[in-house]
PDB file of C-alpha atoms and ligand atoms in Angstrom:
ATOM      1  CA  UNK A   1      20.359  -0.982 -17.974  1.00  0.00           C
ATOM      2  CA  UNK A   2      18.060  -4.053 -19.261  1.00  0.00           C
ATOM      3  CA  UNK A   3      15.489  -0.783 -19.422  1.00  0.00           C
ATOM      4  CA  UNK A   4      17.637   1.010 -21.397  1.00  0.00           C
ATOM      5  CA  UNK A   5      18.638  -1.861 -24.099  1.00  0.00           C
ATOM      6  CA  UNK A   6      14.459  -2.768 -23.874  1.00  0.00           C
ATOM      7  CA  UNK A   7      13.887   0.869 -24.758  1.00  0.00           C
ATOM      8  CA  UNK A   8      16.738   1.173 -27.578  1.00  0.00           C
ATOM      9  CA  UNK A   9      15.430  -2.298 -29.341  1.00  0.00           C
ATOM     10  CA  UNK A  10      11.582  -0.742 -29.623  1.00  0.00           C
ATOM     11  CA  UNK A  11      13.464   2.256 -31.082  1.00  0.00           C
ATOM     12  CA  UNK A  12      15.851   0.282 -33.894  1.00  0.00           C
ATOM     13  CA  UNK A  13      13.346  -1.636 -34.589  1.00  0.00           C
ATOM     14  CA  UNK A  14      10.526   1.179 -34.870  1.00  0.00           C
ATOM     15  CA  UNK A  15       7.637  -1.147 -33.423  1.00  0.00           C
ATOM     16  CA  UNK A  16       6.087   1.939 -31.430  1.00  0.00           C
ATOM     17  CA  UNK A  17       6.553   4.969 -33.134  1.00  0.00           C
ATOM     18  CA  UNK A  18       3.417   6.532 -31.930  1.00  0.00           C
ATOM     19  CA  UNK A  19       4.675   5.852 -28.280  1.00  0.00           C
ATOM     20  CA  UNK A  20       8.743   5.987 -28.369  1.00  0.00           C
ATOM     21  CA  UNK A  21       9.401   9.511 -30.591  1.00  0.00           C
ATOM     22  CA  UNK A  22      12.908   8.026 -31.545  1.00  0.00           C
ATOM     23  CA  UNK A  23      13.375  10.367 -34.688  1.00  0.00           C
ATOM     24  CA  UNK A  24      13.788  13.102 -32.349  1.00  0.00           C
ATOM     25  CA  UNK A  25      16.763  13.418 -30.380  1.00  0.00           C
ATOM     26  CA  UNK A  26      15.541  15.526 -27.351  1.00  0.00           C
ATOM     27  CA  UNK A  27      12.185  13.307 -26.971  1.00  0.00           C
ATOM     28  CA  UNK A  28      14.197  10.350 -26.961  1.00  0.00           C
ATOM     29  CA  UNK A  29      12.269   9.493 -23.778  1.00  0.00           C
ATOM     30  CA  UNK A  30       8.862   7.046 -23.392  1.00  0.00           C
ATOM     31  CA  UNK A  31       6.372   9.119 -23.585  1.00  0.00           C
ATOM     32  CA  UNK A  32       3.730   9.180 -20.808  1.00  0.00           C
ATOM     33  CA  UNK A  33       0.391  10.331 -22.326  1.00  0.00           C
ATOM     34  CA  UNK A  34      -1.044   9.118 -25.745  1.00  0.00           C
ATOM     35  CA  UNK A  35      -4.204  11.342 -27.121  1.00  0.00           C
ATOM     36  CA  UNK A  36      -6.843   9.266 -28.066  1.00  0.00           C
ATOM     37  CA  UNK A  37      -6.031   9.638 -31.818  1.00  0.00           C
ATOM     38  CA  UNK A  38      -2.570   8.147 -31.512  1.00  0.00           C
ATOM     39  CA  UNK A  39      -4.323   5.069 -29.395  1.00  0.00           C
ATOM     40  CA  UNK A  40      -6.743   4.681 -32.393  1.00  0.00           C
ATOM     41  CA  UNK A  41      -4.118   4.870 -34.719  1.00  0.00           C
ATOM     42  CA  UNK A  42      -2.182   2.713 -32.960  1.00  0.00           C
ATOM     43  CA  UNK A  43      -4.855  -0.334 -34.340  1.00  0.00           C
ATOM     44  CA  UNK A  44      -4.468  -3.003 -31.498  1.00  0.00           C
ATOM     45  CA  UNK A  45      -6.610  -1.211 -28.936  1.00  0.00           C
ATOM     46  CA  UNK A  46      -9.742  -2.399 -27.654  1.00  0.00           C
ATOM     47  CA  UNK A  47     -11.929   0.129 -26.388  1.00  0.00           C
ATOM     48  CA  UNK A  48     -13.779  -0.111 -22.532  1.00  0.00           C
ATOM     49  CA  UNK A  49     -17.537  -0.481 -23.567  1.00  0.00           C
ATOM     50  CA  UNK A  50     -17.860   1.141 -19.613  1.00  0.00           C
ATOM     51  CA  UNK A  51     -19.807  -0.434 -16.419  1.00  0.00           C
ATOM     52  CA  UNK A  52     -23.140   0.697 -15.087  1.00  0.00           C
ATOM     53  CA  UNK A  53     -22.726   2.807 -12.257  1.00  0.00           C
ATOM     54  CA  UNK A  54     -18.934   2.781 -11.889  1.00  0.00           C
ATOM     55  CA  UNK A  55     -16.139   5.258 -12.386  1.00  0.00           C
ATOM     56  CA  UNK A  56     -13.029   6.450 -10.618  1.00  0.00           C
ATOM     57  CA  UNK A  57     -11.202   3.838 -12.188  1.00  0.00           C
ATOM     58  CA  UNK A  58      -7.566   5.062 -10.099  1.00  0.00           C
ATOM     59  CA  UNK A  59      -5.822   1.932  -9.254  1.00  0.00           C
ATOM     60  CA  UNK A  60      -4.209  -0.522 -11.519  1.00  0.00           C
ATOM     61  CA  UNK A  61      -2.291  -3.995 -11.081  1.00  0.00           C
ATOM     62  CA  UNK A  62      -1.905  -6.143 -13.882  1.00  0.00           C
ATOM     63  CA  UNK A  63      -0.963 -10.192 -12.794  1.00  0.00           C
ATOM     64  CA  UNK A  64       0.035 -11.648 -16.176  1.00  0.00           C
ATOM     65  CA  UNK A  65       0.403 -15.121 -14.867  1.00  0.00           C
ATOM     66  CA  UNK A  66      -3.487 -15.244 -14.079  1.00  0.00           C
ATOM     67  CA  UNK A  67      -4.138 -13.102 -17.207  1.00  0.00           C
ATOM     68  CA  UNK A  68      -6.246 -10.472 -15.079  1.00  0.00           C
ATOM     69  CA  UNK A  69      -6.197  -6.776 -14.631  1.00  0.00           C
ATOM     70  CA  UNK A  70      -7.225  -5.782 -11.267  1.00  0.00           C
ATOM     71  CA  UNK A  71      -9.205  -2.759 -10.891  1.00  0.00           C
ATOM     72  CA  UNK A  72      -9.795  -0.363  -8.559  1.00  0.00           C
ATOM     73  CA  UNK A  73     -12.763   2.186  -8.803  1.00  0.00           C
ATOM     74  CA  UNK A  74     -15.372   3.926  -6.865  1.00  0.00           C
ATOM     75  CA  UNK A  75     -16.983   1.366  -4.599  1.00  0.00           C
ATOM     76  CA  UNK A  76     -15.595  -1.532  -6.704  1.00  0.00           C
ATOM     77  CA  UNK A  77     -12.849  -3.616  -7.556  1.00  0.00           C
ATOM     78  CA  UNK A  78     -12.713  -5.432 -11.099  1.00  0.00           C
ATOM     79  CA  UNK A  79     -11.065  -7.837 -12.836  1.00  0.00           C
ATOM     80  CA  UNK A  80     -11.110  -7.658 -16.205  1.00  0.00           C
ATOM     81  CA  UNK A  81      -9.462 -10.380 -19.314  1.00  0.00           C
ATOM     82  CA  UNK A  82      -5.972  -9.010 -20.427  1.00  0.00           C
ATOM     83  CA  UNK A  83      -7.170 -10.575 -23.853  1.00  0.00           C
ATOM     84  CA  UNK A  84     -10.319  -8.685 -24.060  1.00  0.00           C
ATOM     85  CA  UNK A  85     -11.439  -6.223 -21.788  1.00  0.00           C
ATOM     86  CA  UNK A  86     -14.932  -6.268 -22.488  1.00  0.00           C
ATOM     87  CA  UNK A  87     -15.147  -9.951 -21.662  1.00  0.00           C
ATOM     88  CA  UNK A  88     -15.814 -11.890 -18.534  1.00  0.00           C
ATOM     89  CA  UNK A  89     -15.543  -9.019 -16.208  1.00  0.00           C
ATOM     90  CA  UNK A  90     -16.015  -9.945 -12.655  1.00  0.00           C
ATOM     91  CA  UNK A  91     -16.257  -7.598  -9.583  1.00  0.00           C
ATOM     92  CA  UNK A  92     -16.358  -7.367  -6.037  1.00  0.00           C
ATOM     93  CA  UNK A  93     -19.516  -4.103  -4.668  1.00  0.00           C
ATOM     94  CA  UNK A  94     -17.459  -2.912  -1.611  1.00  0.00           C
ATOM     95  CA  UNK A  95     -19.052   0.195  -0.741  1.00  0.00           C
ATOM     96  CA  UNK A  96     -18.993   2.214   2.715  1.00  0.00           C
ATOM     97  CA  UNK A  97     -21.296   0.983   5.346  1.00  0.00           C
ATOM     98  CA  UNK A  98     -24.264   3.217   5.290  1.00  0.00           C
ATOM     99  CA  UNK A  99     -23.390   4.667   8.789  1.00  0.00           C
ATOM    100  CA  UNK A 100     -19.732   5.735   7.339  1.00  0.00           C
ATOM    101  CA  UNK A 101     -21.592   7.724   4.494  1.00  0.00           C
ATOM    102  CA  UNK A 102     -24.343   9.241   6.921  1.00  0.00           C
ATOM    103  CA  UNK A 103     -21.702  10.535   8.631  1.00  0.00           C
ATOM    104  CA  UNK A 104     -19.469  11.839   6.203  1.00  0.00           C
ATOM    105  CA  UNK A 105     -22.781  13.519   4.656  1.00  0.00           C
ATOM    106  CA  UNK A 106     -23.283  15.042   8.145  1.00  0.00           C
ATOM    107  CA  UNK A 107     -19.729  16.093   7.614  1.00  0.00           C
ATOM    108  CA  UNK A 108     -21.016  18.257   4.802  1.00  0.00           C
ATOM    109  CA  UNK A 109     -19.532  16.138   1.972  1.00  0.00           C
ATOM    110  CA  UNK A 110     -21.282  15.160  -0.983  1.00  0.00           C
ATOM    111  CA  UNK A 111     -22.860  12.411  -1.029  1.00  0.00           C
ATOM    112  CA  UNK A 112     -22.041  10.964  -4.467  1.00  0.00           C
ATOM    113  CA  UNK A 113     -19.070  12.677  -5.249  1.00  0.00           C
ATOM    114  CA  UNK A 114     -17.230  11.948  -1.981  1.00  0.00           C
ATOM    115  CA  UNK A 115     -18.838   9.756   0.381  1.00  0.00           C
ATOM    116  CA  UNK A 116     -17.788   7.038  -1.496  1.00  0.00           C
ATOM    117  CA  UNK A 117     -14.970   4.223  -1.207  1.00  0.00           C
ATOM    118  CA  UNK A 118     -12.548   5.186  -3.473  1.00  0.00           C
ATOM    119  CA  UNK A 119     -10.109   2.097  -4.002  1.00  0.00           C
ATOM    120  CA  UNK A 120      -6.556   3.808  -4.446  1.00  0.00           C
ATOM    121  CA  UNK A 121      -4.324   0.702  -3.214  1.00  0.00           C
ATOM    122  CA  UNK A 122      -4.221  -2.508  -4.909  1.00  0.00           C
ATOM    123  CA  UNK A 123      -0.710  -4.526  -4.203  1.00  0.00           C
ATOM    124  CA  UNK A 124      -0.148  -8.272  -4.490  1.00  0.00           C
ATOM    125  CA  UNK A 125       0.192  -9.735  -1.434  1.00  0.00           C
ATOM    126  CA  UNK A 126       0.874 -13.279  -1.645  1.00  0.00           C
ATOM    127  CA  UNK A 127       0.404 -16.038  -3.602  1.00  0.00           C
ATOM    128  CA  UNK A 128      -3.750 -16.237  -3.468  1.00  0.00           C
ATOM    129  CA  UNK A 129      -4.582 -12.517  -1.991  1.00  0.00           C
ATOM    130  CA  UNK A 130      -4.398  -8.453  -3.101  1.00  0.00           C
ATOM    131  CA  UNK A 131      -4.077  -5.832  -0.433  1.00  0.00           C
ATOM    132  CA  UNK A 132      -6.649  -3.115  -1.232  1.00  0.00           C
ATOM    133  CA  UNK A 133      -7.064   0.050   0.494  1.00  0.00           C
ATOM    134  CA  UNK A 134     -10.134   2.188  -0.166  1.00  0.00           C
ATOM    135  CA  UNK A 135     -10.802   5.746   1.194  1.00  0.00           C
ATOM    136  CA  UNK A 136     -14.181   4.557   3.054  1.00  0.00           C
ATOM    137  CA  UNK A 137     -15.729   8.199   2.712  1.00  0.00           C
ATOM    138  CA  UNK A 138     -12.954   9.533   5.296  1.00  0.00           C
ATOM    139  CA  UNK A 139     -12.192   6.382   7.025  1.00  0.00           C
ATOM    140  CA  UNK A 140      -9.124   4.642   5.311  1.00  0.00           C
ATOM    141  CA  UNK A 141     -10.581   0.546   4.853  1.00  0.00           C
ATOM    142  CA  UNK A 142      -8.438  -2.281   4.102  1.00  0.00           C
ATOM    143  CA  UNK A 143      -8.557  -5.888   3.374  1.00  0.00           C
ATOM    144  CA  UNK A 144      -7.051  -9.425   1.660  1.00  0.00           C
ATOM    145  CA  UNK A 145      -9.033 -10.607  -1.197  1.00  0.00           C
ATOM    146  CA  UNK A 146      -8.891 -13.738  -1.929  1.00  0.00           C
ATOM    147  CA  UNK A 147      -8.022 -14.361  -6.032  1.00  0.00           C
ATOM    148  CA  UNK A 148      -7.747 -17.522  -6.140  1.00  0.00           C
ATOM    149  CA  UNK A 149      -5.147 -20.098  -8.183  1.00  0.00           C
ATOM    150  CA  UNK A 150      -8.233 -19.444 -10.692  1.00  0.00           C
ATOM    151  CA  UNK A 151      -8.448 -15.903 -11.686  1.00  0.00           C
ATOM    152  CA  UNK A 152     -12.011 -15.177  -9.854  1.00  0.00           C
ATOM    153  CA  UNK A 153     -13.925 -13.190  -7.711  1.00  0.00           C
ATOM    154  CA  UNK A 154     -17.694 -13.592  -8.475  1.00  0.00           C
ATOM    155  CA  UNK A 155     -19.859 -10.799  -7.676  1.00  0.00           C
ATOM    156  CA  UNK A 156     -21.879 -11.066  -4.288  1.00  0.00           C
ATOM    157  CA  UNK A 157     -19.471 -13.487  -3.320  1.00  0.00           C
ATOM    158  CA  UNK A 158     -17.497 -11.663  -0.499  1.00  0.00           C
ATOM    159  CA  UNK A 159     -14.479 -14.512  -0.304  1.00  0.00           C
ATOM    160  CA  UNK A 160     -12.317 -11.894   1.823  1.00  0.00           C
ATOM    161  CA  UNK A 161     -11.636 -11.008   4.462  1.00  0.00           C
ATOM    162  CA  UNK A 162     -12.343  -7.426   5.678  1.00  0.00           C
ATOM    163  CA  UNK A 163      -9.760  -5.604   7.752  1.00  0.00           C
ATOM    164  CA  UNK A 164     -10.860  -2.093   9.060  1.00  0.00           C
ATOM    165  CA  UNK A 165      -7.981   0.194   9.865  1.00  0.00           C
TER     166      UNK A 165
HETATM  167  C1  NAG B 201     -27.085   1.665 -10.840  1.00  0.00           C
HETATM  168  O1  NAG B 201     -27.586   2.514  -9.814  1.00  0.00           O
HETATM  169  C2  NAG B 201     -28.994   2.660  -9.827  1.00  0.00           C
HETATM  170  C3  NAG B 201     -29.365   3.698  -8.758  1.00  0.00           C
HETATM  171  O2  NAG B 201     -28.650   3.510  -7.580  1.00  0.00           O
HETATM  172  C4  NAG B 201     -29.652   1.287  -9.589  1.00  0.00           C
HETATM  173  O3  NAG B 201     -31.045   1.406  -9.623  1.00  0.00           O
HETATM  174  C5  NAG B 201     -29.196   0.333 -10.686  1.00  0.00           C
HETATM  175  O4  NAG B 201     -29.699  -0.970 -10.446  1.00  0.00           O
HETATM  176  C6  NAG B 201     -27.666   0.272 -10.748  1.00  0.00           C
HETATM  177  N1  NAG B 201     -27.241  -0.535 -11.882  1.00  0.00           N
HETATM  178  C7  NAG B 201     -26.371  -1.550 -11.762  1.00  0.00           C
HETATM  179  C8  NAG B 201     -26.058  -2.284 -13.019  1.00  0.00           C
HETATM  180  O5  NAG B 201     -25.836  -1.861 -10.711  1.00  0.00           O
HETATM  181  C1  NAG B 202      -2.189 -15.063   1.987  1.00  0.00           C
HETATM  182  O1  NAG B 202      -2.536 -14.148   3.006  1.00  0.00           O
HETATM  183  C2  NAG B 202      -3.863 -14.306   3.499  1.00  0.00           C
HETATM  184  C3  NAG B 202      -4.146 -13.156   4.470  1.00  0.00           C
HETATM  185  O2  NAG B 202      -3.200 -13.087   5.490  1.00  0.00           O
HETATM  186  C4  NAG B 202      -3.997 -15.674   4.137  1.00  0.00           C
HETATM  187  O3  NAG B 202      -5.319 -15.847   4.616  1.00  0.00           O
HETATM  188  C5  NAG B 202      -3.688 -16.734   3.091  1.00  0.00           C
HETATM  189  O4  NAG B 202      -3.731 -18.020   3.673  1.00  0.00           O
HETATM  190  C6  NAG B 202      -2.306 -16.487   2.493  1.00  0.00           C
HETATM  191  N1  NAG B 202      -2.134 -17.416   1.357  1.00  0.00           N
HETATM  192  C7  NAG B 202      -0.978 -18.067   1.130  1.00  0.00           C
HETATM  193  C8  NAG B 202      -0.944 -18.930  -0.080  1.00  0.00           C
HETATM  194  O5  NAG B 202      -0.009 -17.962   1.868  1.00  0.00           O
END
């Protein structure tokens, strides 16, 4: 119900028109997708200048109290400033060991398109760790990082602990 009434107040007060359609009666639903056009129009965004080397970008878990967006990608997991995203990005590498991908190459999977760790589970767990799960080219990984009461994880700095399934 608080969903609905959230939903109705954007719509009286026609703060989102590009993303609640409320002049329409039978679209009187949020809308899922956005075209780029309707983002630009929108004025507030801030656009992802991109990361060397990284892409998959699949899992998403925003922790507004630490004012963080975790990340998960191919062979990384980000954090990235609500405020700007561009800004102070930090990242844990957490590829597949090289015998996973030698394997999963023998396997007759690509190399770079699939024998990758594709991060597709990012949950809170408690108060100072995620729960990520990547798809270790074909061998499900998972493991506690460690965020901190400060929002951090430095890069090369592997402050987790690493739990293979
Ligand atoms: C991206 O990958 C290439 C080839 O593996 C490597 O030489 C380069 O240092 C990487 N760049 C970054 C920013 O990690
Ligand atoms: C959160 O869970 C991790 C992994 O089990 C543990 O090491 C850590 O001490 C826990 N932190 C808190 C604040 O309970």
């Amino acid at each position: 119900m608080g969903w609905l009434f959230g939903i109705l107040g954007l719509c009286s007060s026609l703060l989102l028109p590009a993303v609640v359609n409320c002049q329409n009666g039978k679209n009187n639903v949020p809308r899922l997708k956005l075209t780029y056009k309707e983002m630009m129009e929108l004025n507030n965004v801030v656009t992802f200048g991109g990361i060397a080397n990284s892409s998959s970008y699949q899992a998403f878990l925003l922790d507004e109290e630490k004012g963080r967006l975790f990340v998960g990608a191919k062979d990384h997991i980000f954090s990235f400033n609500l405020i700007n995203i561009n800004k102070d990005v930090l990242k844990i590498v957490w590829p597949p060991s090289p015998s996973r991908r030698n394997e999963c190459k023998w396997a007759g999977k690509d190399l770079v398109k699939e024998c990758a760790n594709f991060i597709r589970v990012l949950q809170h767990y408690n108060q100072s760790h995620l729960y990520a799960c990547g798809t270790g080219a074909f061998h499900p990984v998972c493991a506690y990082i460690e965020v901190g009461h400060r929002p951090e994880i430095k890069d090369n700095e592997r402050k987790y602990a690493r739990k293979d399934l």
